[in-house]
Short mmCIF file of C-alpha atoms in Angstrom, two decimals:
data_model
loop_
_atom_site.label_atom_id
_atom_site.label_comp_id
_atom_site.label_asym_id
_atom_site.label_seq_id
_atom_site.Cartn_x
_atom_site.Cartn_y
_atom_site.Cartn_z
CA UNK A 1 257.92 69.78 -125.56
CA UNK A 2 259.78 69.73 -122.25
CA UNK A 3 258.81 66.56 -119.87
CA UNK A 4 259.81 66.11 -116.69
CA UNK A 5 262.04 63.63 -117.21
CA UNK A 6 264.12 65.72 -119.88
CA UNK A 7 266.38 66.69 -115.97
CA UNK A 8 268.24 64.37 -114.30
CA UNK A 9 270.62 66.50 -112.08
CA UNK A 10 269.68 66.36 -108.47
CA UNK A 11 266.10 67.39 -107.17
CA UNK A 12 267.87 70.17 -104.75
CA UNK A 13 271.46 71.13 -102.83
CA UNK A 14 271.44 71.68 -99.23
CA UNK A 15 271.99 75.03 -99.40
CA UNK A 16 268.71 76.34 -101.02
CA UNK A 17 266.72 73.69 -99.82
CA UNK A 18 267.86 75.43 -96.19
CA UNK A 19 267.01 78.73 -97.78
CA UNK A 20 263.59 78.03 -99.15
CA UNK A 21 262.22 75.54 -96.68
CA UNK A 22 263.93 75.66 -93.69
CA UNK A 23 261.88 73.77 -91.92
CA UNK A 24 262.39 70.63 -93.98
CA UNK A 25 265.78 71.10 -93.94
CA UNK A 26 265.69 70.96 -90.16
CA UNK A 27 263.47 67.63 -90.17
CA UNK A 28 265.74 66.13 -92.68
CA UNK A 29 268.76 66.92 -90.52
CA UNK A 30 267.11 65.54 -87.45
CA UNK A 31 265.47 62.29 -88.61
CA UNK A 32 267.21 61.39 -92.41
CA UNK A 33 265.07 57.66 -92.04
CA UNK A 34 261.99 59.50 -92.49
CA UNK A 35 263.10 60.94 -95.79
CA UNK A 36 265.52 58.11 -96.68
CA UNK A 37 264.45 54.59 -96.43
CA UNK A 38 265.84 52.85 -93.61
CA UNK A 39 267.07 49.32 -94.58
CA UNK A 40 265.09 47.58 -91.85
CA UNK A 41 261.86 49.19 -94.28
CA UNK A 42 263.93 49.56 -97.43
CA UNK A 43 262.50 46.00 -98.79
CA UNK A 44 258.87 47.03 -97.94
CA UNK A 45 259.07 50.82 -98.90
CA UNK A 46 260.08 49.33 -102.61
CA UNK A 47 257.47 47.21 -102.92
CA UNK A 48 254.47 49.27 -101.58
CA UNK A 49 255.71 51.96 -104.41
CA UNK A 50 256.28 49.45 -107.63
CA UNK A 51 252.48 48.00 -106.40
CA UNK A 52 251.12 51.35 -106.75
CA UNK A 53 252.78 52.28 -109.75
CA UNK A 54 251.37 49.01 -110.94
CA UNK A 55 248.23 49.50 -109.75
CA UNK A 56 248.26 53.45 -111.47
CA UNK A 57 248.82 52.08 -114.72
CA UNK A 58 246.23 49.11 -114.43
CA UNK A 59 243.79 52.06 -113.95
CA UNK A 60 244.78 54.18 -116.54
CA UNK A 61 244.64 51.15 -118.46
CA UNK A 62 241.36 50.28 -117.64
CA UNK A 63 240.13 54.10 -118.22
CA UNK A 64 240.71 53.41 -121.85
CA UNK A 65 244.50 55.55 -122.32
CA UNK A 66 245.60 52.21 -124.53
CA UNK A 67 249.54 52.62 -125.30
CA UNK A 68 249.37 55.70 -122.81
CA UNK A 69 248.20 53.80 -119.74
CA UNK A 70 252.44 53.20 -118.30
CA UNK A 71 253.96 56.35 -116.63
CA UNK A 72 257.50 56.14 -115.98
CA UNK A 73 259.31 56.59 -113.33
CA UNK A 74 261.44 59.64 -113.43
CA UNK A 75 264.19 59.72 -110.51
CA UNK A 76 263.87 63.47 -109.86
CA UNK A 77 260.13 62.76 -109.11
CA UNK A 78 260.82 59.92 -107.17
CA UNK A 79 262.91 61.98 -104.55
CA UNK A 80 260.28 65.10 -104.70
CA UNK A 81 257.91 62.28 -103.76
CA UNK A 82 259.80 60.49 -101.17
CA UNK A 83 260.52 64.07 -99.20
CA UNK A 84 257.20 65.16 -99.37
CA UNK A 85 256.39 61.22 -98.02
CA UNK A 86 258.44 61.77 -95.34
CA UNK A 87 257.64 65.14 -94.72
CA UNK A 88 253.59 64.09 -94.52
CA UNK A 89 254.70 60.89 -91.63
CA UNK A 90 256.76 63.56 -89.42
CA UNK A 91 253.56 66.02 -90.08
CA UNK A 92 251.45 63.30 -88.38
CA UNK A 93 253.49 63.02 -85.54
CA UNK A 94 254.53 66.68 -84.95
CA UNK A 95 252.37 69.55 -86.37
CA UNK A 96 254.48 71.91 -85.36
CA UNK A 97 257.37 70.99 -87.07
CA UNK A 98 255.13 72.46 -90.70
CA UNK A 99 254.00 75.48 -89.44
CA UNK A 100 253.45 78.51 -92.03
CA UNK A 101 256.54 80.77 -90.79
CA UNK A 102 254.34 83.79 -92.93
CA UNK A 103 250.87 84.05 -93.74
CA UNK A 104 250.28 85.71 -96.81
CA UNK A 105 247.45 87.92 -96.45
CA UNK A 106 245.51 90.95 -98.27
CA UNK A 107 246.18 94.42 -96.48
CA UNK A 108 242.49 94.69 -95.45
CA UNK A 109 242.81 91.16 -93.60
CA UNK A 110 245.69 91.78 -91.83
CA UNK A 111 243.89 93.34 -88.74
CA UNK A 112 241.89 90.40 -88.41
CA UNK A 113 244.83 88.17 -89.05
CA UNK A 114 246.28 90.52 -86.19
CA UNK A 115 243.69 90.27 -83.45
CA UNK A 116 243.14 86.26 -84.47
CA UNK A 117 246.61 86.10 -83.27
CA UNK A 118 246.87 87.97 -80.33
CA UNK A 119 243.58 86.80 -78.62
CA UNK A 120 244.29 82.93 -80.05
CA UNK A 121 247.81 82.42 -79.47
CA UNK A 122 247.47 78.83 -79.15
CA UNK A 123 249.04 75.62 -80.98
CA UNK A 124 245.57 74.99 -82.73
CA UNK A 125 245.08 78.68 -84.45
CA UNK A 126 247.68 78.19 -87.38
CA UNK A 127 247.57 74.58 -88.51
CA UNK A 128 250.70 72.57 -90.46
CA UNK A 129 250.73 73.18 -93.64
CA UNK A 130 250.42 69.93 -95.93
CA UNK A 131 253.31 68.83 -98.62
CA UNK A 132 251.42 69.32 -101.38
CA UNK A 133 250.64 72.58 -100.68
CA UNK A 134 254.17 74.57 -99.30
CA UNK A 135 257.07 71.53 -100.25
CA UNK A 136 256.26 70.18 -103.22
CA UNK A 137 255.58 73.41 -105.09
CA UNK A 138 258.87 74.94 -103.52
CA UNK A 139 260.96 71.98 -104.76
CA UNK A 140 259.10 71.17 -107.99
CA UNK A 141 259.89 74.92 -108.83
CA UNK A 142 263.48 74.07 -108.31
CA UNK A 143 263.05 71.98 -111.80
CA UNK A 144 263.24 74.18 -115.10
CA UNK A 145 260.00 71.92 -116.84
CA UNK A 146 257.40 72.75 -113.83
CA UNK A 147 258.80 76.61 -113.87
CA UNK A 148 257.96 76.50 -117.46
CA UNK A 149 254.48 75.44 -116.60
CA UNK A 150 254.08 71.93 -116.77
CA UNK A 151 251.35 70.65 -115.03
CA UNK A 152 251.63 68.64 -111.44
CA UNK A 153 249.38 66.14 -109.98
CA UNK A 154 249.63 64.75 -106.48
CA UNK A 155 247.92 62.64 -103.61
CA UNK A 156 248.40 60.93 -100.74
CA UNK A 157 247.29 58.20 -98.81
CA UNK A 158 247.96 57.68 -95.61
CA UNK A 159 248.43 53.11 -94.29
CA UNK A 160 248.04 52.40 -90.35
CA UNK A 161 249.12 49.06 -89.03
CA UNK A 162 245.69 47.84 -88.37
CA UNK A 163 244.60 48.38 -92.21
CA UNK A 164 247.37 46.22 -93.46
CA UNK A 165 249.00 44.40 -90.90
CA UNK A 166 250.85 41.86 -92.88
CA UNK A 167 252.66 45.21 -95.11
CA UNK A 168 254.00 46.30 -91.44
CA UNK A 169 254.66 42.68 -89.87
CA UNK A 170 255.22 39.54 -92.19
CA UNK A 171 258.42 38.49 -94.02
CA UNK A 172 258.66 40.64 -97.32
CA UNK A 173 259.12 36.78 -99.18
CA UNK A 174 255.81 35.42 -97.68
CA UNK A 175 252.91 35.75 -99.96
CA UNK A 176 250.67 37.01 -97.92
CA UNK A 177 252.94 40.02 -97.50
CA UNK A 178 252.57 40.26 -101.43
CA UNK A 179 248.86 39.95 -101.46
CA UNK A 180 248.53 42.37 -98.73
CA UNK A 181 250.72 45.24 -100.52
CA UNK A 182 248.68 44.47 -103.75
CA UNK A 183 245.66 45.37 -102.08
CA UNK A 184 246.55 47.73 -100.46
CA UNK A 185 247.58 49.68 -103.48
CA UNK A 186 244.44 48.69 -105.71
CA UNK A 187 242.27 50.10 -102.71
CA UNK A 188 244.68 53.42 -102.59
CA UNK A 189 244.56 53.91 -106.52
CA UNK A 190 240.52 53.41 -105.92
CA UNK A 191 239.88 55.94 -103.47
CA UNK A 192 242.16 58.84 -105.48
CA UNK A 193 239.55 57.81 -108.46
CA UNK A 194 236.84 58.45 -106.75
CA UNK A 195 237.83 61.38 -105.73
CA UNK A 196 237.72 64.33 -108.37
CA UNK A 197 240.69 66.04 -108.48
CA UNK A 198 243.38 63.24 -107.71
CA UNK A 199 241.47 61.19 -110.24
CA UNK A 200 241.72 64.23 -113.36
CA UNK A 201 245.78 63.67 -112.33
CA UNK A 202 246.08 60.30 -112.68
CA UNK A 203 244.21 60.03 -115.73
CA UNK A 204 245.18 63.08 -117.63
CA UNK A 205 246.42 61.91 -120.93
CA UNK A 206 249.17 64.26 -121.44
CA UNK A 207 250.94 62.37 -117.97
CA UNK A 208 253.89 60.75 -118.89
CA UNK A 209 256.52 60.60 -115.71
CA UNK A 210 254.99 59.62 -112.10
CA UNK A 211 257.52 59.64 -108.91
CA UNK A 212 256.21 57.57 -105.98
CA UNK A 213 257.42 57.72 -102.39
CA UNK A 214 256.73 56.21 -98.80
CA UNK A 215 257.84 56.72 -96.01
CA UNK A 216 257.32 53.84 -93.03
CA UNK A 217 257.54 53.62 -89.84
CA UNK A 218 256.63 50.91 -87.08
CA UNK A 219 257.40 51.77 -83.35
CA UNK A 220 256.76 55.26 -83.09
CA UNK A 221 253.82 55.67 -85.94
CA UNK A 222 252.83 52.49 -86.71
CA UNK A 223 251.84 54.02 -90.30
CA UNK A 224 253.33 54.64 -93.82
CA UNK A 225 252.80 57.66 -95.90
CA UNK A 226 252.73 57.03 -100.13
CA UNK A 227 252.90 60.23 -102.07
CA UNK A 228 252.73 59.84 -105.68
CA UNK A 229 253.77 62.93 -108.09
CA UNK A 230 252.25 62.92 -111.96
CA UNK A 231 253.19 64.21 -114.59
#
């Protein structure tokens, strides 16, 4: 059976990234520390994402999947994750920039699509379009096991500065900064369980690779982004 750790070439070029989400390729251009840790966050970025992957398999663990329970980390994931991360913190802070270019409608919608746009033509009418929905399929598709149908599982969680000040603010060799990202990644891996859809992902037997990604940034968002992909 094909896994999605059975590529390692390189999630996407520049070239059809440009073609198929132009967008992104745009942001990516304009602000690579969004999509590329920064060193200043580089320390913290690694540690939020190996305390959720810890905390991931502690739950699966816990959920009964015995010699299952530990995902690994597959590096094409990891970058699919960490664009869509980064993609999600710029979303925040610019709608605009993940506007649908197209909608895709029925025929017998498109006059109301029509009229909704000429009577509406403000910011608010089409809102951004989430990761999960537009980038990751679009770059997941770029990889030969999802286009033969294997299944995907993401979530999200979005950290503000006020939630977890020590992740944002204390020395990454302090314990309290390690306390605080441990926390913080039990009570993320808690609220995808209780909801039902992220939680069928993360526990789904058959998942065997996981990519996770965050994106930081203090100044301008005050806030971190973790994506985490399944598979």
């Amino acid at each position: 059976a094909q896994t999605a750790s059975s590529v390692s070439a390189a999630l996407v070029g520049r070239a059809l990234l440009q073609e198929r989400l132009p967008q992104l390729a745009a942001a990516i251009e304009e602000l690579p520390n969004l999509f590329r840790p920064a060193a200043i966050f580089a320390s913290r970025e690694r540690s939020a994402k190996a305390a959720v992957s810890r905390a991931i398999s502690e739950a699966r663990a816990t959920h009964g999947l015995g010699d299952r329970q530990r995902l690994t980390s597959v590096p094409l994931l990891v970058e699919l994750a960490q664009v869509a991360a980064g993609a999600e913190l710029l979303r925040l802070r610019a709608p605009e920039r993940f506007r649908p270019l197209t909608l895709a409608v029925a025929p017998e919608d498109a006059a109301a699509i029509t009229e909704v746009s000429a009577n509406e033509a403000d910011e608010e009418v089409v809102p951004s379009v989430s990761a999960d929905v537009v980038i990751v399929p679009t770059l997941a598709n770029c990889i030969p096991a999802f286009r033969l149908g294997l299944p995907l599982g993401t979530m999200s969680h979005i950290v503000r500065l006020g939630e977890a000040p020590a992740f944002f603010t204390m020395d990454e060799r302090e314990k309290a900064f390690q306390v605080s990202v441990t926390r913080m990644a039990e009570r993320m891996v808690a609220t995808w369980l209780e909801d039902p859809n992220t939680s069928e992902a993360l526990l789904q037997p058959e998942a065997s690779s996981v990519g996770v990604g965050c994106s930081l940034d203090i100044g301008n968002d005050d806030k971190a982004i973790m994506f985490v992909v399944v598979a």
